[in-house]
PDB file of C-alpha atoms in Angstrom:
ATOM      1  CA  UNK A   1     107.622  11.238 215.411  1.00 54.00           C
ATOM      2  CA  UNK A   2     105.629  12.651 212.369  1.00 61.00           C
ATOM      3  CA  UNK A   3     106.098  16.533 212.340  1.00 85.00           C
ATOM      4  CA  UNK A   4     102.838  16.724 210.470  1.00 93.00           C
ATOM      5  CA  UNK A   5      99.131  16.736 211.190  1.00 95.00           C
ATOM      6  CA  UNK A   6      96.500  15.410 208.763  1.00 96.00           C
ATOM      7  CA  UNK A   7      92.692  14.986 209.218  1.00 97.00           C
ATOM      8  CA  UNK A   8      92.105  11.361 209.011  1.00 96.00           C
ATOM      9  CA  UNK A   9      89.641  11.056 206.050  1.00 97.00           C
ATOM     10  CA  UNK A  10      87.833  13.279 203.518  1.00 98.00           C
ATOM     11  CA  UNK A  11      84.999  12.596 200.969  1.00 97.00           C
ATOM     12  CA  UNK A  12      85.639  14.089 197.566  1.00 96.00           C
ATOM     13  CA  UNK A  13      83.197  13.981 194.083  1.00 97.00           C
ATOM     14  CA  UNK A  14      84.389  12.856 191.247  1.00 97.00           C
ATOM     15  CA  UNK A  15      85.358  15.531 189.150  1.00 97.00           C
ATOM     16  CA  UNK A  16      85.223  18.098 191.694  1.00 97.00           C
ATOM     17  CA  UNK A  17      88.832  19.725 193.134  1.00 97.00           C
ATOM     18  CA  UNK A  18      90.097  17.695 196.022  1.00 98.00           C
ATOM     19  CA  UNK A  19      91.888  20.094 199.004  1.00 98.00           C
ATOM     20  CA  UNK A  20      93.948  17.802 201.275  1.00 98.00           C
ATOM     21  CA  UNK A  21      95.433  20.200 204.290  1.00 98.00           C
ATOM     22  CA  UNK A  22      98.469  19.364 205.904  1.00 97.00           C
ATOM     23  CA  UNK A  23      99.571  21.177 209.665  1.00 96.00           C
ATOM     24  CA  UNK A  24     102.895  21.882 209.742  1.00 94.00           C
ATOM     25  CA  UNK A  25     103.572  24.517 212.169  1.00 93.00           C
ATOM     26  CA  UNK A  26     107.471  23.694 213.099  1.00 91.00           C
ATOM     27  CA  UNK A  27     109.022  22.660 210.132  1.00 91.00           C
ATOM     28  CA  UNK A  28     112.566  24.236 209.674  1.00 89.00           C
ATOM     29  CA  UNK A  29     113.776  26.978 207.103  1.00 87.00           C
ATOM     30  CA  UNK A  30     115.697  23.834 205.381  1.00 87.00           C
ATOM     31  CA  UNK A  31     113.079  21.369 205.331  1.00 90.00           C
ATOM     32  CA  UNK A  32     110.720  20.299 202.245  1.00 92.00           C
ATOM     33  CA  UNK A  33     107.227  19.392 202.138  1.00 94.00           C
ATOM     34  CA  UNK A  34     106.520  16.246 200.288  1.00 94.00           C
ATOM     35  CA  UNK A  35     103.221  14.436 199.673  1.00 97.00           C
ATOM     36  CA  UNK A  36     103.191  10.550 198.702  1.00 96.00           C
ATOM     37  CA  UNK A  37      99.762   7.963 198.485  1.00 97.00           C
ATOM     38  CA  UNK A  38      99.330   4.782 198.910  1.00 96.00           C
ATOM     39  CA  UNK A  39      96.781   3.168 196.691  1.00 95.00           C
ATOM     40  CA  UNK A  40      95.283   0.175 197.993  1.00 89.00           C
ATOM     41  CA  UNK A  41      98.390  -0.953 200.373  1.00 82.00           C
ATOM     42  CA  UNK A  42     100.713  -0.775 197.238  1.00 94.00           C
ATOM     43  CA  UNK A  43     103.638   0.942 197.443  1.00 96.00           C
ATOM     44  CA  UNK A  44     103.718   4.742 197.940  1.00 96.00           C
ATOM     45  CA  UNK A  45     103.940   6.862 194.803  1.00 96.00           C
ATOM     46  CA  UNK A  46     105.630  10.105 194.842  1.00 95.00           C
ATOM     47  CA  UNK A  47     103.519  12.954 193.915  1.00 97.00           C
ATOM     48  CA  UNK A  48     104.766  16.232 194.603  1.00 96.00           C
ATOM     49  CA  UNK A  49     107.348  18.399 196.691  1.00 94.00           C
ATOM     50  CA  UNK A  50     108.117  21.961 197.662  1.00 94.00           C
ATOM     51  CA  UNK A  51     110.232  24.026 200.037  1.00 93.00           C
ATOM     52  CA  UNK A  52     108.922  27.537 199.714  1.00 91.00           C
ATOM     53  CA  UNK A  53     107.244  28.183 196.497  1.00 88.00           C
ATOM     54  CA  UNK A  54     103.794  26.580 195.186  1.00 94.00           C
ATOM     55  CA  UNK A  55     104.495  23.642 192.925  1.00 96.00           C
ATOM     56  CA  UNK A  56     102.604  21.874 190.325  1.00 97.00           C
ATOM     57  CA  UNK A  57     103.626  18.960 188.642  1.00 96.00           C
ATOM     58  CA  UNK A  58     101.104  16.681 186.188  1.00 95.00           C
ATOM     59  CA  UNK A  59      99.269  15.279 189.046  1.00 95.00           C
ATOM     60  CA  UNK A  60      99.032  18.016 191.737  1.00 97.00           C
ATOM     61  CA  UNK A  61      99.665  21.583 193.190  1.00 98.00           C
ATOM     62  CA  UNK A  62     101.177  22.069 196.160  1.00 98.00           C
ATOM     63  CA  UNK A  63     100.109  25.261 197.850  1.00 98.00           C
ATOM     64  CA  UNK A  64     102.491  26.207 200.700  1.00 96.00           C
ATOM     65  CA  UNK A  65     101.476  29.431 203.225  1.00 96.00           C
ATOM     66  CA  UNK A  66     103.703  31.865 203.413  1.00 94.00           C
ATOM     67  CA  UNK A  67     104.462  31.397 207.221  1.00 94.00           C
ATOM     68  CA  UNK A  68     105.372  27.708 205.828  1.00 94.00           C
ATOM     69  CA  UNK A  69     103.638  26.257 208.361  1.00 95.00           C
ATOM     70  CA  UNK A  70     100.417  25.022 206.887  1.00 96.00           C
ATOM     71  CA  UNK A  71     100.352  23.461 202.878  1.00 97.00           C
ATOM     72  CA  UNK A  72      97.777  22.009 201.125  1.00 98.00           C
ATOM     73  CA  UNK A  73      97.885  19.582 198.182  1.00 98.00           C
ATOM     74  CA  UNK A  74      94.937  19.814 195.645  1.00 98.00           C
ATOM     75  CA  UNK A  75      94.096  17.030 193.171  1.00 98.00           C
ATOM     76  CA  UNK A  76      92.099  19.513 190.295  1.00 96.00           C
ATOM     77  CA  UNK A  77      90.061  17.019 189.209  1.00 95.00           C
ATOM     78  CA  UNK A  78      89.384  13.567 191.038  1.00 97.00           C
ATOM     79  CA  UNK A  79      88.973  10.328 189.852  1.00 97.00           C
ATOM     80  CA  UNK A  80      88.086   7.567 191.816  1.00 97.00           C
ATOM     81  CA  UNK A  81      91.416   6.526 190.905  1.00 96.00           C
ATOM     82  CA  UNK A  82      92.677   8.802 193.054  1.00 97.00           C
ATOM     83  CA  UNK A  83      91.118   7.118 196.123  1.00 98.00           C
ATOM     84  CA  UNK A  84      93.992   6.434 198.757  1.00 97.00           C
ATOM     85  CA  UNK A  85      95.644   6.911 201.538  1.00 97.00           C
ATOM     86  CA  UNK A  86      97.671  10.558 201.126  1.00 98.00           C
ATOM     87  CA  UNK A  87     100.673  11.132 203.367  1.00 96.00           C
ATOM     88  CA  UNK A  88     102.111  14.823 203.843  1.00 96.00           C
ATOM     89  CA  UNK A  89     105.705  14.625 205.039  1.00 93.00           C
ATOM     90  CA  UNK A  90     108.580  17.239 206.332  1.00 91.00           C
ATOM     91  CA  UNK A  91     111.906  16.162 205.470  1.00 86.00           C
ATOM     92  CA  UNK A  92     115.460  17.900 205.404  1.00 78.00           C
ATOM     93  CA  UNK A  93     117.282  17.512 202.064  1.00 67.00           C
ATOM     94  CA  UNK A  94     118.674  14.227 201.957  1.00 67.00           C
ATOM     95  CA  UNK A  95     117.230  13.153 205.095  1.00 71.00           C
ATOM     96  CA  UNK A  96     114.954   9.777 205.835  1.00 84.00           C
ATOM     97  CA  UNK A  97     111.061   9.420 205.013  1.00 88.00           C
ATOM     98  CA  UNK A  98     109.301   9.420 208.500  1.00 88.00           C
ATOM     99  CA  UNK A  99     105.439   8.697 207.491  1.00 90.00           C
ATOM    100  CA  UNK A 100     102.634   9.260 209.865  1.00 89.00           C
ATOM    101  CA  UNK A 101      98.868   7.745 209.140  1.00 90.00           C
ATOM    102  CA  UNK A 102      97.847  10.012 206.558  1.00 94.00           C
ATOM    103  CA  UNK A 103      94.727  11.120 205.085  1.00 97.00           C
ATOM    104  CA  UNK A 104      91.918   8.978 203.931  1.00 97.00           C
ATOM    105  CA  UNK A 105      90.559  10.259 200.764  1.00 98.00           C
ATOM    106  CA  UNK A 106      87.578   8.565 199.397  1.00 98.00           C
ATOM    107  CA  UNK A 107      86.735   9.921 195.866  1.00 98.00           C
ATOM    108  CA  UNK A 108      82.933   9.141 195.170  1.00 96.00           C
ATOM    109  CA  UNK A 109      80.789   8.950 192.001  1.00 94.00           C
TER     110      UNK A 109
ATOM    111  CA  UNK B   1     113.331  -0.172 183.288  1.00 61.00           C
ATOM    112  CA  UNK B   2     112.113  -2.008 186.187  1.00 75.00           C
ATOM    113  CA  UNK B   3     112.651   0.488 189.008  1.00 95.00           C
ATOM    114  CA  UNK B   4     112.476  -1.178 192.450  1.00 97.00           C
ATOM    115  CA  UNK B   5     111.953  -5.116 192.460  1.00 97.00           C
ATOM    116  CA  UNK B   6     110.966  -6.795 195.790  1.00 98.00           C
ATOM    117  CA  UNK B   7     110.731 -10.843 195.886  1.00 97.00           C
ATOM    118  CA  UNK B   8     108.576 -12.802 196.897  1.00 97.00           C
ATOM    119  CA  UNK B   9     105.210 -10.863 196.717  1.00 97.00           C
ATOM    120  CA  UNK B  10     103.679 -12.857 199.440  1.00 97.00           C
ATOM    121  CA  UNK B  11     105.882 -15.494 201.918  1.00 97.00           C
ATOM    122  CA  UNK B  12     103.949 -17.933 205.268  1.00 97.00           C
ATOM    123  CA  UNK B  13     107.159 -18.163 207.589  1.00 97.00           C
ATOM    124  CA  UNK B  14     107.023 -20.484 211.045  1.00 98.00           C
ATOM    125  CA  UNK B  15     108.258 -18.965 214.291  1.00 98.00           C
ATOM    126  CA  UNK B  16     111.914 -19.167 214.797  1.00 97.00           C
ATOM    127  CA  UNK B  17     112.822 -19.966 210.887  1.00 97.00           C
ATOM    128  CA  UNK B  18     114.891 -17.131 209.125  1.00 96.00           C
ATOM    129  CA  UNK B  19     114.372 -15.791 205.933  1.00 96.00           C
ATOM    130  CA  UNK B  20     116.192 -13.118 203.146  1.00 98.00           C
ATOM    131  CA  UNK B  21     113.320 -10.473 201.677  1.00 98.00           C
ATOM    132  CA  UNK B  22     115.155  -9.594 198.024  1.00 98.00           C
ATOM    133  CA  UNK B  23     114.894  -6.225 197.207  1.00 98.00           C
ATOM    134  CA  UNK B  24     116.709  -5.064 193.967  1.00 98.00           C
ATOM    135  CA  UNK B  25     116.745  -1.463 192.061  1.00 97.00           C
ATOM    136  CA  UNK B  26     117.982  -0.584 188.502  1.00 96.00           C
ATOM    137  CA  UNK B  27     118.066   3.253 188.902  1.00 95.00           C
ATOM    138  CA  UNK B  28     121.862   3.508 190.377  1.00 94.00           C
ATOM    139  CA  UNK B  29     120.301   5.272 193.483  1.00 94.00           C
ATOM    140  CA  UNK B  30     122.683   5.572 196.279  1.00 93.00           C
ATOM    141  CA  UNK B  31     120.202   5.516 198.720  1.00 94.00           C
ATOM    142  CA  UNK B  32     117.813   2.442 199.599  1.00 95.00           C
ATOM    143  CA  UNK B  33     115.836   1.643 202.775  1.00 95.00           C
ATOM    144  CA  UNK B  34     113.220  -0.882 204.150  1.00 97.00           C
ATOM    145  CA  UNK B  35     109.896  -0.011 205.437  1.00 97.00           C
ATOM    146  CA  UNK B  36     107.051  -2.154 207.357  1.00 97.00           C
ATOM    147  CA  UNK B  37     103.679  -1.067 207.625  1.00 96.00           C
ATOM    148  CA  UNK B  38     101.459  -3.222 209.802  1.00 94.00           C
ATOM    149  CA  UNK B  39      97.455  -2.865 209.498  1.00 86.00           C
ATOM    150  CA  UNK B  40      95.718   0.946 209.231  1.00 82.00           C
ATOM    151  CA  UNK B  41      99.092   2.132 210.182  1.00 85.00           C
ATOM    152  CA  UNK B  42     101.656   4.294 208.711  1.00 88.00           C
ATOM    153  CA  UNK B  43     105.186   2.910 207.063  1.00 93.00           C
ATOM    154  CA  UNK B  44     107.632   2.592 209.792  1.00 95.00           C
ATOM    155  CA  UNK B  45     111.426   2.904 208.550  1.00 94.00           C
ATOM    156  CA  UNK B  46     113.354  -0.318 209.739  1.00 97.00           C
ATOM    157  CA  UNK B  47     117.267  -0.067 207.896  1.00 96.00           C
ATOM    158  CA  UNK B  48     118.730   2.341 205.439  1.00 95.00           C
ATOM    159  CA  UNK B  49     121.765   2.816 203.215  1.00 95.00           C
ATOM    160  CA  UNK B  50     123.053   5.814 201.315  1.00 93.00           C
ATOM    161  CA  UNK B  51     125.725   3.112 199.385  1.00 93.00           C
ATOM    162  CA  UNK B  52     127.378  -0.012 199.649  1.00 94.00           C
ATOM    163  CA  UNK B  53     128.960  -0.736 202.355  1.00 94.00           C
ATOM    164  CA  UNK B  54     127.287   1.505 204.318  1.00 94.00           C
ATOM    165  CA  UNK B  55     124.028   0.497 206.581  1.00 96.00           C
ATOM    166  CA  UNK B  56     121.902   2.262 209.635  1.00 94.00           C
ATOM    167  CA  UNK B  57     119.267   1.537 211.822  1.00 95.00           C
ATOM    168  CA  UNK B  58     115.740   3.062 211.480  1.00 93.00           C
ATOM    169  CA  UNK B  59     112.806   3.602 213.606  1.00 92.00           C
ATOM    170  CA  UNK B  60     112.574  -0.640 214.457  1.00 96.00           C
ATOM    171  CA  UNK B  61     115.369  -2.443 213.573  1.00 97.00           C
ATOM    172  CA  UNK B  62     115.475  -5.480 216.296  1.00 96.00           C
ATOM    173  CA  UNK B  63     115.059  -8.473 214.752  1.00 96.00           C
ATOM    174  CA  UNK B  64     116.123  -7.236 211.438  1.00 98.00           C
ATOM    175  CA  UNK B  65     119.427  -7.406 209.478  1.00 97.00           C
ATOM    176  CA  UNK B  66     120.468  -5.894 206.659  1.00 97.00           C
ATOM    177  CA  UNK B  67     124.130  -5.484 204.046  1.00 96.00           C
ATOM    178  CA  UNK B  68     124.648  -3.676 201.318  1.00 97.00           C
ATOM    179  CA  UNK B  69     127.392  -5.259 199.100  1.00 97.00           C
ATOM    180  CA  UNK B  70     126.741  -3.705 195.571  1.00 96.00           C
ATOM    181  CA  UNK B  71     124.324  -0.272 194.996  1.00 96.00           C
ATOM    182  CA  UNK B  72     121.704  -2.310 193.887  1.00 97.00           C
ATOM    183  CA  UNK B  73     120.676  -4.868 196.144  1.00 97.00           C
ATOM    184  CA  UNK B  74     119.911  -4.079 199.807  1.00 98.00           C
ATOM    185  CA  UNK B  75     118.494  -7.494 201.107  1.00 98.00           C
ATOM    186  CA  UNK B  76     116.440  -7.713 204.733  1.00 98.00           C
ATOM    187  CA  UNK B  77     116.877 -10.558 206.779  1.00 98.00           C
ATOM    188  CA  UNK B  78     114.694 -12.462 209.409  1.00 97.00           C
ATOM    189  CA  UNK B  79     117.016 -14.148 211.919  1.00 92.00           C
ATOM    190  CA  UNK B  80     114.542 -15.560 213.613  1.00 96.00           C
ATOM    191  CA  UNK B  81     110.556 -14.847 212.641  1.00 97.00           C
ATOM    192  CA  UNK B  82     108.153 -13.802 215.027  1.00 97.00           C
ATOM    193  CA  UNK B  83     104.556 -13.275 214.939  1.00 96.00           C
ATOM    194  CA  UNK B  84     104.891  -9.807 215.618  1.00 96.00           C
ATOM    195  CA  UNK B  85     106.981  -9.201 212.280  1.00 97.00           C
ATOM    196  CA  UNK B  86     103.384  -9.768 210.532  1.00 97.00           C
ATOM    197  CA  UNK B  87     103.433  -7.520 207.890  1.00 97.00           C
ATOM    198  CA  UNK B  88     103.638  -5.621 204.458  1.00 98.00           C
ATOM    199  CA  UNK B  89     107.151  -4.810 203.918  1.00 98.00           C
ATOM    200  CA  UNK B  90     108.372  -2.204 201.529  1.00 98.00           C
ATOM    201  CA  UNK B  91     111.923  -1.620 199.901  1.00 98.00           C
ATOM    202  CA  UNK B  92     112.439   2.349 198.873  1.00 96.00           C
ATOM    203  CA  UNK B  93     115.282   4.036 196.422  1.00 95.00           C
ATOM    204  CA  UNK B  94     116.085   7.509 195.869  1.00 92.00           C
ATOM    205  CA  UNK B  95     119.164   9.482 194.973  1.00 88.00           C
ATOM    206  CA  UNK B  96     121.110  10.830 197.636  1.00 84.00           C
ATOM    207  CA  UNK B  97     121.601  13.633 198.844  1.00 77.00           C
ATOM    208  CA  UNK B  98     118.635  14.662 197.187  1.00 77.00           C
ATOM    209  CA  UNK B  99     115.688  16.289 197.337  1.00 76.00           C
ATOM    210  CA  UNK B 100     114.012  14.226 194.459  1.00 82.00           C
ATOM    211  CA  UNK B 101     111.352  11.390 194.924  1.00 90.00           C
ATOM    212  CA  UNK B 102     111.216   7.838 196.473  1.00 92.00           C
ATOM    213  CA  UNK B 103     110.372   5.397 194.401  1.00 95.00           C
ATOM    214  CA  UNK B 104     109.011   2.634 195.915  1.00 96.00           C
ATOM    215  CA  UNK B 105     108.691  -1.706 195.273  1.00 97.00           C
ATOM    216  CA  UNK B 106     105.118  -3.156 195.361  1.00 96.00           C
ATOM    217  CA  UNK B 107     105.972  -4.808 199.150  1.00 97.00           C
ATOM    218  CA  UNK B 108     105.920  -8.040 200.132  1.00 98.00           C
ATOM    219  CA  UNK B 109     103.353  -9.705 202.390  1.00 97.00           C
ATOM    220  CA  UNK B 110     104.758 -11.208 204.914  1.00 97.00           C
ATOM    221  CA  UNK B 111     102.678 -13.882 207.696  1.00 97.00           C
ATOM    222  CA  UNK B 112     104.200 -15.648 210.435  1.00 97.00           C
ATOM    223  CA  UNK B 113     102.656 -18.196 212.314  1.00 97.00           C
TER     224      UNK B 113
END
């Protein structure tokens, strides 16, 4: 079972910050938060991960609460390239990629 | 450097024949699995391997075999189709243990009729 809860779509405007919130309220001291998408049914691309700290990377930030039981990943400035399907998963180091259905994000002109 | 290489991109199986799904990566990642994701649904984890030799099941593995005979080829096989195996299939490599990223082949389509 997923240990994560995601709303199942979201609008976005192009060029405006997209906020995609992910519920995680029993993840584990050891385990990360990572966020993948799926453009288009291609194959998931990696986009960011964390365990405690906020991350950024060249595509994303990953803002995770303090509690660690809530993140959210935010796209600074979307393109309609970035519409897809965006999957927030818990995972112990090392461990296996359990997906659930993800968010919907449609990025609109 | 190609990454992860899946073959063939599409495939139109009968019931009851068997088929190999290639699935190939040039990284030297220890760890490689198989995925299926069936319409407006998540991916569903089917096999994995953290090297060769060694193989597990995943989250549906009936009807599905799988080896692991050098680190990078981790081949799925069909023993006998079924309608019900309908679906986008996607091979996966990381390094393991690790808490770096999947990468991920571009799937292949898979119809059974």
């Amino acid at each position: 079972d997923a240990k994560t809860t995601q709303p199942t779509s979201m609008d976005c405007a192009e060029g405006r910050a997209a906020n995609l919130p992910c519920n995680h309220s029993t993840i584990s001291g050891n385990e990360y938060v990572y966020w993948y998408r799926q453009i288009h049914s291609q194959g998931p691309q990696y986009i960011i991960h964390g365990l405690k700290n906020n991350e950024t990377n060249e595509m994303a930030s990953l803002i995770i609460t303090e509690d660690r039981k809530s993140s959210t990943l935010i796209l600074p400035h979307a393109t309609l390239r970035d519409t897809a399907v965006y999957y927030c998963i818990v995972m112990e180091y090392g461990n296996k990629l359990v997906f659930g259905a993800g968010t919907i994000l449609r990025v609109k002109s | 450097n190609a990454g992860v290489t899946q073959t063939p991109k599409f495939q139109v199986l009968k019931t009851g024949q068997s088929m190999t799904l290639q699935c190939a990566q040039d990284m030297n990642h220890e760890y490689m699995s198989w995925y299926r994701q069936d319409p407006g649904m998540g991916l569903r984890l089917i096999h994995y391997s953290v090297g060769a030799g060694i193989t597990d099941q995943g989250e549906v593995p009936n009807g599905y075999n799988v080896s692991r005979s050098t680190t990078e080829d981790f081949p799925l096989r069909l023993l006998s189709a079924a309608p019900s195996q309908t679906s986008v299939y996607f091979c996966a490599s990381s390094v393991f243990p690790s808490d770096t990223e999947a990468f991920f082949g571009q799937g292949t389509r898979l119809t059974v009729v």
